[in-house]
Amino acid sequence: NTKTMTYLHFFLFIAEHLCPKSRPKRDLLNEFDKHTTNMVRPTTDGDVKILFDMFLEKYPRTYSSSSDEYNERFEIFKTNYQVVQHLNEIERGTAVYGITKFMDMSEEEYHRTLAPGFTRPLVPIQTLNSAELDTTNIPDSMDWRKHGAVTEVKNQGSCGSCWAFSTTGNVEGQWFLKHKKLISLSEQELVDCDTLDSGCGGGLPSNAYKSIEKLGGLEPEKDYPYVGEGEKCAIKQSDFKVFVNNSVALPKDEVKLAAWLAQNGPISIGINANLMQFYWGGISHPWKIFCNPKSLDHGVLIVGYGTGGWFILLLKNGTPFWIIKNSWGPDWGEEVYY
């Protein structure tokens, strides 16, 4: 009684925004306005220190201003600020990078915490059948959020469970299309009970679909809430509300991918999360060196696509983009999307 589930290893980037402009140094406070497209360019360590202290006001930390960790984090913040400026200079799309809640995290810490890849070798335990695709009459745009098929953005915290959020997002959309009922599903069930994957240490949606079949179904989020760490499996089959009976693989061809999404709902994918640490908004089109498709380390959900937006006047013929649902909470990205 369910629709076919989908999974694809791929990497894509999305959203809509304007390119950065310079502004006076006195506007430092606006650095934290996530709807501004301007970027401050401090000229002294003192300016950066002001930004760092404002960052700590917005995103409180446990370390005090007199601690060694404060000084260490400030050095990381300074380094990351230089990275942000560089990314804005070399960006080939319309993306804007700036200060985010991850600004005091080193590159190693960021990947270990939010996009860890896999702590042990993981391979699909089943070969997925290829999907049958109809590429005729593909609409110019599609956004499944507008059709009620997408739950609110969730937050994986410091657990490397992005694969579980990608999986549940896909199943939520498929279940909605089949039964016209949107149910927020339990990622914690997969973190705790999916023995084919590694919980907070990473996983594959293709394995997760098989695990859901073996477990018998998925509980709603409200019955098996997310805690952000692995615990003893505590499923109650009587609470199962959603079931999976199959999954398929999609090609990397973007036209075929768009065709499937338009006809069948949100798609679970894997991407390279290198530039997401500092992403604010816009269509991200980085140089290939920053997004190696052989280094996929983050599971997300494609919920739509388009070929422009309100910025269409600035870009001749518009720029195609994918709309990606992430799992880093309500205070990240362009209106929480990528």
One Martini backbone bead per residue (centre of mass of N, CA, C, O) as a GRO file, in nm:
protein
  338
    1ASN     BB    1   0.051   0.066   0.010
    2THR     BB    2   0.300   0.186  -0.134
    3LYS     BB    3   0.533   0.374  -0.256
    4THR     BB    4   0.809   0.420  -0.406
    5MET     BB    5   1.129   0.443  -0.310
    6THR     BB    6   1.406   0.682  -0.298
    7TYR     BB    7   1.759   0.683  -0.425
    8LEU     BB    8   2.060   0.905  -0.441
    9HIS     BB    9   2.376   0.960  -0.557
   10PHE     BB   10   2.449   1.309  -0.518
   11PHE     BB   11   2.506   1.661  -0.636
   12LEU     BB   12   2.347   1.968  -0.514
   13PHE     BB   13   2.221   2.312  -0.569
   14ILE     BB   14   2.047   2.614  -0.413
   15ALA     BB   15   1.833   2.886  -0.455
   16GLU     BB   16   1.774   3.250  -0.366
   17HIS     BB   17   1.982   3.542  -0.447
   18LEU     BB   18   2.211   3.790  -0.393
   19CYS     BB   19   2.482   3.959  -0.433
   20PRO     BB   20   2.736   4.102  -0.281
   21LYS     BB   21   2.800   4.395  -0.087
   22SER     BB   22   2.920   4.670   0.029
   23ARG     BB   23   2.981   4.818   0.365
   24PRO     BB   24   2.987   4.970   0.638
   25LYS     BB   25   3.135   4.905   0.944
   26ARG     BB   26   2.885   5.001   1.126
   27ASP     BB   27   2.714   4.728   1.016
   28LEU     BB   28   2.783   4.471   1.192
   29LEU     BB   29   2.506   4.376   1.307
   30ASN     BB   30   2.397   4.281   1.017
   31GLU     BB   31   2.552   4.009   0.998
   32PHE     BB   32   2.283   3.861   1.141
   33ASP     BB   33   2.115   3.917   0.892
   34LYS     BB   34   1.972   3.670   0.689
   35HIS     BB   35   1.845   3.891   0.464
   36THR     BB   36   2.104   3.992   0.387
   37THR     BB   37   2.353   4.067   0.110
   38ASN     BB   38   2.567   4.178   0.290
   39MET     BB   39   2.926   4.232   0.350
   40VAL     BB   40   3.155   4.245   0.579
   41ARG     BB   41   3.504   4.407   0.609
   42PRO     BB   42   3.722   4.367   0.817
   43THR     BB   43   4.054   4.518   0.910
   44THR     BB   44   4.061   4.403   1.208
   45ASP     BB   45   4.076   4.222   1.494
   46GLY     BB   46   3.871   4.402   1.641
   47ASP     BB   47   3.637   4.357   1.446
   48VAL     BB   48   3.627   4.049   1.475
   49LYS     BB   49   3.581   4.052   1.780
   50ILE     BB   50   3.306   4.180   1.767
   51LEU     BB   51   3.175   3.954   1.604
   52PHE     BB   52   3.233   3.727   1.804
   53ASP     BB   53   3.069   3.843   2.044
   54MET     BB   54   2.804   3.849   1.883
   55PHE     BB   55   2.795   3.552   1.824
   56LEU     BB   56   2.775   3.468   2.132
   57GLU     BB   57   2.500   3.606   2.174
   58LYS     BB   58   2.345   3.435   1.959
   59TYR     BB   59   2.555   3.175   2.028
   60PRO     BB   60   2.581   3.025   2.296
   61ARG     BB   61   2.843   2.928   2.515
   62THR     BB   62   3.044   2.762   2.761
   63TYR     BB   63   3.265   2.951   2.712
   64SER     BB   64   3.471   3.187   2.834
   65SER     BB   65   3.649   3.489   2.795
   66SER     BB   66   3.893   3.358   2.996
   67SER     BB   67   3.949   3.123   2.817
   68ASP     BB   68   4.124   2.920   2.609
   69GLU     BB   69   3.889   2.847   2.418
   70TYR     BB   70   3.820   3.127   2.329
   71ASN     BB   71   4.087   3.176   2.177
   72GLU     BB   72   4.062   2.934   1.988
   73ARG     BB   73   3.786   3.016   1.862
   74PHE     BB   74   3.878   3.287   1.751
   75GLU     BB   75   4.082   3.172   1.549
   76ILE     BB   76   3.873   3.013   1.391
   77PHE     BB   77   3.693   3.251   1.318
   78LYS     BB   78   3.904   3.406   1.153
   79THR     BB   79   3.953   3.188   0.944
   80ASN     BB   80   3.654   3.164   0.851
   81TYR     BB   81   3.624   3.456   0.755
   82GLN     BB   82   3.823   3.428   0.523
   83VAL     BB   83   3.668   3.207   0.380
   84VAL     BB   84   3.410   3.364   0.328
   85GLN     BB   85   3.534   3.583   0.151
   86HIS     BB   86   3.641   3.390  -0.065
   87LEU     BB   87   3.374   3.257  -0.149
   88ASN     BB   88   3.241   3.522  -0.251
   89GLU     BB   89   3.460   3.575  -0.477
   90ILE     BB   90   3.429   3.268  -0.629
   91GLU     BB   91   3.145   3.260  -0.683
   92ARG     BB   92   2.928   3.145  -0.962
   93GLY     BB   93   2.677   3.227  -0.837
   94THR     BB   94   2.437   3.357  -0.581
   95ALA     BB   95   2.577   3.295  -0.336
   96VAL     BB   96   2.589   3.336   0.025
   97TYR     BB   97   2.838   3.396   0.269
   98GLY     BB   98   2.859   3.350   0.637
   99ILE     BB   99   2.755   3.380   0.949
  100THR     BB  100   2.723   3.102   1.154
  101LYS     BB  101   2.678   2.856   1.401
  102PHE     BB  102   2.971   2.728   1.272
  103MET     BB  103   3.214   2.949   1.305
  104ASP     BB  104   3.374   2.788   1.564
  105MET     BB  105   3.443   2.559   1.357
  106SER     BB  106   3.628   2.339   1.239
  107GLU     BB  107   3.657   2.145   0.973
  108GLU     BB  108   3.685   1.880   1.131
  109GLU     BB  109   3.445   1.924   1.327
  110TYR     BB  110   3.223   1.961   1.123
  111HIS     BB  111   3.245   1.679   0.990
  112ARG     BB  112   3.227   1.507   1.251
  113THR     BB  113   2.939   1.627   1.339
  114LEU     BB  114   2.761   1.675   1.047
  115ALA     BB  115   2.972   1.522   0.815
  116PRO     BB  116   3.114   1.209   0.866
  117GLY     BB  117   3.008   0.996   0.708
  118PHE     BB  118   3.184   0.695   0.785
  119THR     BB  119   3.300   0.481   1.050
  120ARG     BB  120   3.226   0.257   0.844
  121PRO     BB  121   3.196   0.052   0.602
  122LEU     BB  122   2.951   0.121   0.343
  123VAL     BB  123   2.707  -0.081   0.180
  124PRO     BB  124   2.482  -0.188  -0.010
  125ILE     BB  125   2.256  -0.465   0.058
  126GLN     BB  126   2.123  -0.366  -0.215
  127THR     BB  127   1.999  -0.374  -0.539
  128LEU     BB  128   1.857  -0.134  -0.710
  129ASN     BB  129   1.615  -0.059  -0.900
  130SER     BB  130   1.530   0.089  -1.180
  131ALA     BB  131   1.365   0.353  -1.286
  132GLU     BB  132   1.080   0.457  -1.439
  133LEU     BB  133   1.073   0.707  -1.704
  134ASP     BB  134   0.899   1.024  -1.773
  135THR     BB  135   1.010   1.303  -1.992
  136THR     BB  136   0.736   1.417  -2.041
  137ASN     BB  137   0.605   1.703  -1.944
  138ILE     BB  138   0.795   1.894  -1.783
  139PRO     BB  139   0.799   2.110  -1.554
  140ASP     BB  140   0.961   2.408  -1.476
  141SER     BB  141   0.834   2.356  -1.184
  142MET     BB  142   0.882   2.241  -0.831
  143ASP     BB  143   0.698   2.233  -0.501
  144TRP     BB  144   0.619   2.025  -0.234
  145ARG     BB  145   0.547   2.233  -0.015
  146LYS     BB  146   0.285   2.346  -0.169
  147HIS     BB  147   0.150   2.032  -0.140
  148GLY     BB  148   0.212   1.901   0.160
  149ALA     BB  149   0.492   1.690   0.147
  150VAL     BB  150   0.642   1.865   0.384
  151THR     BB  151   0.807   1.891   0.656
  152GLU     BB  152   0.961   2.025   0.890
  153VAL     BB  153   1.249   2.126   0.985
  154LYS     BB  154   1.512   1.962   1.131
  155ASN     BB  155   1.744   1.836   1.405
  156GLN     BB  156   2.041   1.644   1.443
  157GLY     BB  157   2.275   1.777   1.554
  158SER     BB  158   2.567   1.588   1.674
  159CYS     BB  159   2.447   1.373   1.485
  160GLY     BB  160   2.517   1.140   1.210
  161SER     BB  161   2.177   1.132   1.088
  162CYS     BB  162   2.104   1.234   0.797
  163TRP     BB  163   2.006   0.967   0.663
  164ALA     BB  164   1.741   0.954   0.831
  165PHE     BB  165   1.616   1.224   0.733
  166SER     BB  166   1.618   1.158   0.434
  167THR     BB  167   1.435   0.911   0.458
  168THR     BB  168   1.183   1.027   0.601
  169GLY     BB  169   1.125   1.247   0.393
  170ASN     BB  170   1.060   1.053   0.165
  171VAL     BB  171   0.834   0.890   0.309
  172GLU     BB  172   0.649   1.124   0.375
  173GLY     BB  173   0.592   1.200   0.078
  174GLN     BB  174   0.486   0.925  -0.023
  175TRP     BB  175   0.253   0.898   0.180
  176PHE     BB  176   0.105   1.152   0.097
  177LEU     BB  177   0.051   1.076  -0.201
  178LYS     BB  178  -0.116   0.815  -0.122
  179HIS     BB  179  -0.294   0.936   0.158
  180LYS     BB  180  -0.316   1.248   0.227
  181LYS     BB  181  -0.089   1.224   0.474
  182LEU     BB  182   0.106   1.401   0.707
  183ILE     BB  183   0.393   1.243   0.866
  184SER     BB  184   0.603   1.258   1.127
  185LEU     BB  185   0.896   1.083   1.150
  186SER     BB  186   1.129   0.850   1.293
  187GLU     BB  187   1.472   0.873   1.337
  188GLN     BB  188   1.529   0.718   1.603
  189GLU     BB  189   1.456   0.439   1.503
  190LEU     BB  190   1.700   0.421   1.311
  191VAL     BB  191   1.931   0.477   1.508
  192ASP     BB  192   1.848   0.227   1.702
  193CYS     BB  193   1.734  -0.022   1.479
  194ASP     BB  194   1.942   0.004   1.248
  195THR     BB  195   2.176  -0.257   1.163
  196LEU     BB  196   2.293  -0.150   0.872
  197ASP     BB  197   2.383   0.091   1.034
  198SER     BB  198   2.551   0.375   1.244
  199GLY     BB  199   2.382   0.600   1.323
  200CYS     BB  200   2.586   0.860   1.426
  201GLY     BB  201   2.806   0.726   1.203
  202GLY     BB  202   2.611   0.659   0.975
  203GLY     BB  203   2.452   0.611   0.638
  204LEU     BB  204   2.200   0.450   0.423
  205PRO     BB  205   1.903   0.472   0.269
  206SER     BB  206   1.903   0.195   0.129
  207ASN     BB  207   1.924   0.049   0.404
  208ALA     BB  208   1.684   0.180   0.553
  209TYR     BB  209   1.457   0.061   0.383
  210LYS     BB  210   1.518  -0.231   0.458
  211SER     BB  211   1.480  -0.193   0.763
  212ILE     BB  212   1.184  -0.110   0.756
  213GLU     BB  213   1.087  -0.376   0.645
  214LYS     BB  214   1.199  -0.553   0.883
  215LEU     BB  215   1.056  -0.397   1.120
  216GLY     BB  216   0.751  -0.298   0.973
  217GLY     BB  217   0.814   0.020   1.024
  218LEU     BB  218   0.702   0.355   1.121
  219GLU     BB  219   0.711   0.589   1.353
  220PRO     BB  220   0.619   0.855   1.495
  221GLU     BB  221   0.769   1.119   1.638
  222LYS     BB  222   0.580   1.136   1.895
  223ASP     BB  223   0.647   0.822   1.980
  224TYR     BB  224   0.971   0.860   1.866
  225PRO     BB  225   1.178   1.068   1.968
  226TYR     BB  226   1.436   1.284   1.934
  227VAL     BB  227   1.790   1.282   2.093
  228GLY     BB  228   2.088   1.263   1.938
  229GLU     BB  229   2.125   0.947   2.017
  230GLY     BB  230   2.207   0.635   2.091
  231GLU     BB  231   1.978   0.371   2.165
  232LYS     BB  232   1.769   0.153   2.265
  233CYS     BB  233   1.554  -0.033   2.119
  234ALA     BB  234   1.183   0.094   2.119
  235ILE     BB  235   0.975  -0.046   1.958
  236LYS     BB  236   0.620  -0.029   1.845
  237GLN     BB  237   0.420  -0.190   1.633
  238SER     BB  238   0.149  -0.047   1.719
  239ASP     BB  239   0.280   0.247   1.612
  240PHE     BB  240   0.266   0.198   1.330
  241LYS     BB  241   0.204   0.411   1.019
  242VAL     BB  242   0.444   0.323   0.822
  243PHE     BB  243   0.530   0.170   0.498
  244VAL     BB  244   0.771  -0.047   0.326
  245ASN     BB  245   0.827  -0.231  -0.009
  246ASN     BB  246   1.033  -0.030  -0.168
  247SER     BB  247   1.316   0.052  -0.396
  248VAL     BB  248   1.496   0.301  -0.596
  249ALA     BB  249   1.699   0.403  -0.862
  250LEU     BB  250   1.858   0.692  -0.991
  251PRO     BB  251   1.970   0.892  -1.213
  252LYS     BB  252   2.197   1.168  -1.287
  253ASP     BB  253   2.007   1.286  -1.467
  254GLU     BB  254   1.839   1.587  -1.439
  255VAL     BB  255   1.589   1.544  -1.610
  256LYS     BB  256   1.506   1.273  -1.482
  257LEU     BB  257   1.497   1.376  -1.195
  258ALA     BB  258   1.274   1.588  -1.240
  259ALA     BB  259   1.062   1.393  -1.344
  260TRP     BB  260   1.036   1.226  -1.089
  261LEU     BB  261   0.969   1.449  -0.888
  262ALA     BB  262   0.709   1.558  -1.028
  263GLN     BB  263   0.563   1.261  -1.011
  264ASN     BB  264   0.687   1.139  -0.697
  265GLY     BB  265   0.857   1.333  -0.531
  266PRO     BB  266   1.073   1.334  -0.300
  267ILE     BB  267   1.443   1.306  -0.275
  268SER     BB  268   1.701   1.102  -0.188
  269ILE     BB  269   2.034   1.226  -0.104
  270GLY     BB  270   2.381   1.277  -0.177
  271ILE     BB  271   2.637   1.503  -0.051
  272ASN     BB  272   2.860   1.772  -0.047
  273ALA     BB  273   2.928   1.980   0.258
  274ASN     BB  274   3.157   2.197   0.248
  275LEU     BB  275   2.976   2.489   0.211
  276MET     BB  276   2.745   2.475   0.441
  277GLN     BB  277   2.871   2.615   0.692
  278PHE     BB  278   2.833   2.930   0.533
  279TYR     BB  279   2.545   2.929   0.441
  280TRP     BB  280   2.268   3.145   0.340
  281GLY     BB  281   2.223   3.191   0.013
  282GLY     BB  282   2.143   3.082  -0.291
  283ILE     BB  283   2.305   2.975  -0.578
  284SER     BB  284   2.514   2.710  -0.566
  285HIS     BB  285   2.842   2.743  -0.762
  286PRO     BB  286   3.103   2.584  -0.726
  287TRP     BB  287   3.389   2.461  -0.746
  288LYS     BB  288   3.477   2.138  -0.791
  289ILE     BB  289   3.683   2.114  -0.550
  290PHE     BB  290   3.434   2.163  -0.330
  291CYS     BB  291   3.256   1.908  -0.489
  292ASN     BB  292   3.313   1.597  -0.451
  293PRO     BB  293   3.136   1.315  -0.557
  294LYS     BB  294   3.344   1.113  -0.393
  295SER     BB  295   3.256   1.295  -0.110
  296LEU     BB  296   3.010   1.188   0.033
  297ASP     BB  297   2.853   1.326   0.365
  298HIS     BB  298   2.533   1.400   0.301
  299GLY     BB  299   2.193   1.384   0.387
  300VAL     BB  300   1.911   1.467   0.179
  301LEU     BB  301   1.630   1.668   0.025
  302ILE     BB  302   1.448   1.682  -0.258
  303VAL     BB  303   1.159   1.922  -0.319
  304GLY     BB  304   1.276   2.082  -0.581
  305TYR     BB  305   1.248   2.315  -0.868
  306GLY     BB  306   1.408   2.555  -1.105
  307THR     BB  307   1.466   2.876  -1.326
  308GLY     BB  308   1.434   3.094  -1.082
  309GLY     BB  309   1.289   3.415  -0.986
  310TRP     BB  310   1.322   3.725  -0.851
  311PHE     BB  311   1.625   3.720  -1.000
  312ILE     BB  312   1.573   3.712  -1.316
  313LEU     BB  313   1.670   4.008  -1.399
  314LEU     BB  314   1.989   3.930  -1.350
  315LEU     BB  315   1.940   3.658  -1.520
  316LYS     BB  316   1.982   3.516  -1.803
  317ASN     BB  317   1.723   3.290  -1.818
  318GLY     BB  318   1.824   3.204  -1.569
  319THR     BB  319   1.867   2.959  -1.294
  320PRO     BB  320   1.904   2.654  -1.214
  321PHE     BB  321   1.742   2.465  -0.939
  322TRP     BB  322   1.755   2.321  -0.620
  323ILE     BB  323   1.556   2.202  -0.348
  324ILE     BB  324   1.689   2.170  -0.013
  325LYS     BB  325   1.656   1.963   0.261
  326ASN     BB  326   1.759   1.994   0.578
  327SER     BB  327   1.909   1.905   0.933
  328TRP     BB  328   1.984   2.217   1.098
  329GLY     BB  329   1.742   2.374   1.143
  330PRO     BB  330   1.590   2.712   1.167
  331ASP     BB  331   1.911   2.860   1.167
  332TRP     BB  332   1.951   2.782   0.850
  333GLY     BB  333   1.983   2.928   0.566
  334GLU     BB  334   1.726   2.962   0.326
  335GLU     BB  335   1.477   2.925   0.499
  336VAL     BB  336   1.625   2.633   0.578
  337TYR     BB  337   1.747   2.613   0.292
  338TYR     BB  338   1.952   2.503  -0.018
   0.00000   0.00000   0.00000
